Tab-separated table of C-alpha atoms and ligand atoms in Angstrom:
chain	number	residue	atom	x	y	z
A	1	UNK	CA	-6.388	19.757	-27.239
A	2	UNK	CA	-9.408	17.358	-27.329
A	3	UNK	CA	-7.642	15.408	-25.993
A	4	UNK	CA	-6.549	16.668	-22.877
A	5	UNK	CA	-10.198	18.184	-22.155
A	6	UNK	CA	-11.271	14.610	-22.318
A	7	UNK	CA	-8.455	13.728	-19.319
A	8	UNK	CA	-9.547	16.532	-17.378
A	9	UNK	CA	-13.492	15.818	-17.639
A	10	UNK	CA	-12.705	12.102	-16.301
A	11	UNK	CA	-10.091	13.539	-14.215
A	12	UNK	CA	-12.743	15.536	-12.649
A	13	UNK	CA	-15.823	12.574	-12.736
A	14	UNK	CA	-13.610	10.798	-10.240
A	15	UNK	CA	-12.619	13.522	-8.041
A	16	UNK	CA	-16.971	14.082	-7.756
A	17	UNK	CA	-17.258	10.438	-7.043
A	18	UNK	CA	-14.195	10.149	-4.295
A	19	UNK	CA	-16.258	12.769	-2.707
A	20	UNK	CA	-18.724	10.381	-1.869
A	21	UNK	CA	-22.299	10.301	-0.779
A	22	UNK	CA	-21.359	12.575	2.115
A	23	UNK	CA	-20.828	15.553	0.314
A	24	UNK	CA	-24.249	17.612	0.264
A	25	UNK	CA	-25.837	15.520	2.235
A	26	UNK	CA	-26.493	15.660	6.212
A	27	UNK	CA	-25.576	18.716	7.310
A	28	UNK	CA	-22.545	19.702	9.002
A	29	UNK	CA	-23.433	19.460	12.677
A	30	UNK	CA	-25.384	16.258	11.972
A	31	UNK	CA	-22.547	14.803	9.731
A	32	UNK	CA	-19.125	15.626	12.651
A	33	UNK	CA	-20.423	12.517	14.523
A	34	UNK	CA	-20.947	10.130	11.483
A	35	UNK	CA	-17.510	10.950	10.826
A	36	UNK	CA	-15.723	10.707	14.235
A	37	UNK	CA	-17.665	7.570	14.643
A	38	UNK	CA	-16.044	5.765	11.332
A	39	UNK	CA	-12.744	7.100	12.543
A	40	UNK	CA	-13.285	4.877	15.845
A	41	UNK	CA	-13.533	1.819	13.879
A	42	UNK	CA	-17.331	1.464	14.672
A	43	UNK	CA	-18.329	-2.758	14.276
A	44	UNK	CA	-20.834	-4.909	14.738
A	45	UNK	CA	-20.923	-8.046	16.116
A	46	UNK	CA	-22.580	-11.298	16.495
A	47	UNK	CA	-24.232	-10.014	19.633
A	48	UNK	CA	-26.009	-7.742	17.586
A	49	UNK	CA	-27.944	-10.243	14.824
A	50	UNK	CA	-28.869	-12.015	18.244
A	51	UNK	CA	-30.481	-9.061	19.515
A	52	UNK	CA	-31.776	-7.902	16.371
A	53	UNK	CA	-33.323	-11.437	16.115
A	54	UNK	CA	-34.666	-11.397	19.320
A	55	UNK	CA	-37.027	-8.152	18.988
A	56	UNK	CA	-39.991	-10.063	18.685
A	57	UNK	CA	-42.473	-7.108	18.051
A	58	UNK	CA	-39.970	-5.521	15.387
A	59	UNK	CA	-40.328	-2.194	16.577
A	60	UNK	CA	-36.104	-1.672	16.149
A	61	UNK	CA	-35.808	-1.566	19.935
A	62	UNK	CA	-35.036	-5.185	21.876
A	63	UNK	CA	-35.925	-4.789	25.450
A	64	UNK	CA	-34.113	-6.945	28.198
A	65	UNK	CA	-37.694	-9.160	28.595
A	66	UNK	CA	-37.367	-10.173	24.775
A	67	UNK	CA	-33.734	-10.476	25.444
A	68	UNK	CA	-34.555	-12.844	28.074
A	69	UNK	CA	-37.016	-14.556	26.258
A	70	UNK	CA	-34.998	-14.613	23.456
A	71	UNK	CA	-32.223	-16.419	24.434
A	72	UNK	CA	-34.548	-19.029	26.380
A	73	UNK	CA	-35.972	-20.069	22.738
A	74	UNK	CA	-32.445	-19.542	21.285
A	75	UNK	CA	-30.774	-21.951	24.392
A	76	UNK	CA	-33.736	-24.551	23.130
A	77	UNK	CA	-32.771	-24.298	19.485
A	78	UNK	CA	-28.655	-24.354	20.068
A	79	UNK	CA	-28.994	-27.264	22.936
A	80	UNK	CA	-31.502	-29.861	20.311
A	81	UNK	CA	-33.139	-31.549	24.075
A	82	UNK	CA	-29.407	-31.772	25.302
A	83	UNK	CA	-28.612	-30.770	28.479
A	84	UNK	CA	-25.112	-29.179	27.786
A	85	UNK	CA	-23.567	-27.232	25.006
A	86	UNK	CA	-19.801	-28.967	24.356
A	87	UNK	CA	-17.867	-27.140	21.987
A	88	UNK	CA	-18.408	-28.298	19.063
A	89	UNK	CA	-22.346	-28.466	19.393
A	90	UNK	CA	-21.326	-24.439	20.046
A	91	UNK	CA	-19.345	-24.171	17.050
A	92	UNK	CA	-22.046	-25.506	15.125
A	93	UNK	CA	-24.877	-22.820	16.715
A	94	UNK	CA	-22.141	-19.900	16.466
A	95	UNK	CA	-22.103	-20.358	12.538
A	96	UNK	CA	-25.684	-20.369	12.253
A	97	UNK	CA	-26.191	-17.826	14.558
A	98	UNK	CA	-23.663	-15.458	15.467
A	99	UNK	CA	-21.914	-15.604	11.503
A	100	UNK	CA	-19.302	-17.675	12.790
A	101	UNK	CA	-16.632	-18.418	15.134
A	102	UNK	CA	-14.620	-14.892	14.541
A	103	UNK	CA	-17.118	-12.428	15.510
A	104	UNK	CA	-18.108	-13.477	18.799
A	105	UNK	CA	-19.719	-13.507	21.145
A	106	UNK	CA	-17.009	-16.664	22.135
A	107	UNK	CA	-17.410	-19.835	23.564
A	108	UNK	CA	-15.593	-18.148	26.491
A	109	UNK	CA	-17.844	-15.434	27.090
A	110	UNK	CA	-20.514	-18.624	27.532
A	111	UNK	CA	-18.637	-21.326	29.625
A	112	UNK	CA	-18.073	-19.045	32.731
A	113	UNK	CA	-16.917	-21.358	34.839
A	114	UNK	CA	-14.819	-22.923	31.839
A	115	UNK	CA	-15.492	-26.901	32.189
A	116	UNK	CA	-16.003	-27.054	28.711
A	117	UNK	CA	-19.938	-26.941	28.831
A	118	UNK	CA	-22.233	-24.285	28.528
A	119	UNK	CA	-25.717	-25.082	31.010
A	120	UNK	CA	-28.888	-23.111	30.263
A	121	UNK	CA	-28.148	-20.460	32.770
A	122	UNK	CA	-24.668	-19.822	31.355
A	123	UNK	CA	-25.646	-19.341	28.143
A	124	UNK	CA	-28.809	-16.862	29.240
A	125	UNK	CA	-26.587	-15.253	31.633
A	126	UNK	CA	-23.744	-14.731	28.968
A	127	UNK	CA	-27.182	-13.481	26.640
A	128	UNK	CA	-27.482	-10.997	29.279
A	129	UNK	CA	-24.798	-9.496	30.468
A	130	UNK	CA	-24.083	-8.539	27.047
A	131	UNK	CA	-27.357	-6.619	26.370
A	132	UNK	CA	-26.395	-5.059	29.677
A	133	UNK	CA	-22.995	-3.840	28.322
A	134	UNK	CA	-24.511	-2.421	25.466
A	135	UNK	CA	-27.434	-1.146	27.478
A	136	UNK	CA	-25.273	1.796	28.488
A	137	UNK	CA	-28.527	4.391	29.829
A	138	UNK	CA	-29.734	1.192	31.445
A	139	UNK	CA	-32.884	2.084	30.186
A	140	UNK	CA	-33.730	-1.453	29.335
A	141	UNK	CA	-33.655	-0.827	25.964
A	142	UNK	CA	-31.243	-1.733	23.467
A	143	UNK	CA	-31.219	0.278	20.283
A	144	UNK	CA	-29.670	-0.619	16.863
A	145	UNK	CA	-26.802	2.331	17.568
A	146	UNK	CA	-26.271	0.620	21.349
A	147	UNK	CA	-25.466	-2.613	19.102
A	148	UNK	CA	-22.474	-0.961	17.407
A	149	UNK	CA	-19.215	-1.649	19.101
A	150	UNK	CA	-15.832	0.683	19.058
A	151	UNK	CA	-12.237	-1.092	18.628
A	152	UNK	CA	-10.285	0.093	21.507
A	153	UNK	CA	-8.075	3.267	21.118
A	154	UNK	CA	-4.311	2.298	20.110
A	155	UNK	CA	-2.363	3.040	23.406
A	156	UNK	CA	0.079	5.819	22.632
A	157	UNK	CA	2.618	6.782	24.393
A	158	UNK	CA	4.314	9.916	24.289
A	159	UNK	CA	7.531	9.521	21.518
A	160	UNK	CA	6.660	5.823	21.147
A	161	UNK	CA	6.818	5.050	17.338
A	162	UNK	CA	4.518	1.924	17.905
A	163	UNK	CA	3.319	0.092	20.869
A	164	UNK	CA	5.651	-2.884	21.749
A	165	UNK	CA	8.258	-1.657	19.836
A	166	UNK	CA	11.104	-1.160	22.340
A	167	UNK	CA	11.468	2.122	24.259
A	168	UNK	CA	10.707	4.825	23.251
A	169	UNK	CA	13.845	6.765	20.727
A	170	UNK	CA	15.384	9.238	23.138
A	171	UNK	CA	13.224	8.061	25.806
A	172	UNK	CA	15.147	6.686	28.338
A	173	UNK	CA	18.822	6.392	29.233
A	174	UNK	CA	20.757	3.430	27.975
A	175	UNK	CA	21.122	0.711	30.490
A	176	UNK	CA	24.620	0.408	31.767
B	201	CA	CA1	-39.037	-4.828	20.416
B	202	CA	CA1	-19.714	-24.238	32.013
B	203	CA	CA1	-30.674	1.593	26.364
């Protein structure tokens, strides 16, 4: 009998702690969007420790001037006097900037015209067209939630068990 009271009690403790810091907290019209937003696989990215880096005044908003100034101080600190980026001299500013070659942004994204080196310009430009994607009021402003990023939605379609998988069962016809 103690014994099973003594089940039931921790049974119970982890039920209350599954439950989370959720429960009781926000409430519910504040909390629906918390939760649809984890659903969406919200991210961040190396884009956002740049732009968290570059607000200079610390005031939690970057505007697109310390954006732009940003990435003119960051171009001088990635480039060391050279004139070019090559790849590796990238690879080497990703990890200490950007957490590493995985999170982006990528090399890519940088070298638009993809000759293997990243000028000055490409790099600012890259800088800032990515503050302007995340800039989505194009207020000029980039706040910490504009800096959050959403996987894209899994394409569904309609009695497909799992994209690329072959047509859908009962879908089409067999081919003759
Ligand atoms: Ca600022
Ligand atoms: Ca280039
Ligand atoms: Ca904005």
């Amino acid at each position: 009998m103690q014994r099973s009271i003594a089940l039931f009690a921790a049974a119970a403790a982890l039920a209350a702690c599954a439950g989370g810091p959720g429960r009781g907290g926000p409430p519910a019209g504040e909390q629906a969007p918390l939760g649809a937003a984890y659903r969406q696989s919200v991210f961040l990215t190396g884009a956002s420790l740049l732009f968290v880096q570059f607000d200079a005044d610390r005031d939690y908003i970057t505007t697109r001037a310390e954006a732009q100034a940003g990435a003119e101080a960051e171009w001088k600190r990635a480039a060391e006097g050279a004139a070019v980026l090559t790849p590796i001299q990238f690879a080497t500013w990703s990890a200490r900037a950007l957490g590493g070659p995985n999170l982006g942004p990528y090399r890519l994204a940088f070298d638009t015209n993809v000759n293997n080196e990243i000028t000055a310009a490409e790099f600012a430009a890259a800088i800032l067209t990515k503050f302007d994607q995340f800039d989505a009021d194009k207020d000029g402003a980039l706040r910490r939630p504009d800096m959050s990023e959403r996987l894209p939605e899994p394409v569904r379609r309609p009695g497909a068990r799992e994209a690329g998988d072959g047509p859908p069962p009962g879908g089409r016809p067999p081919r003759r």
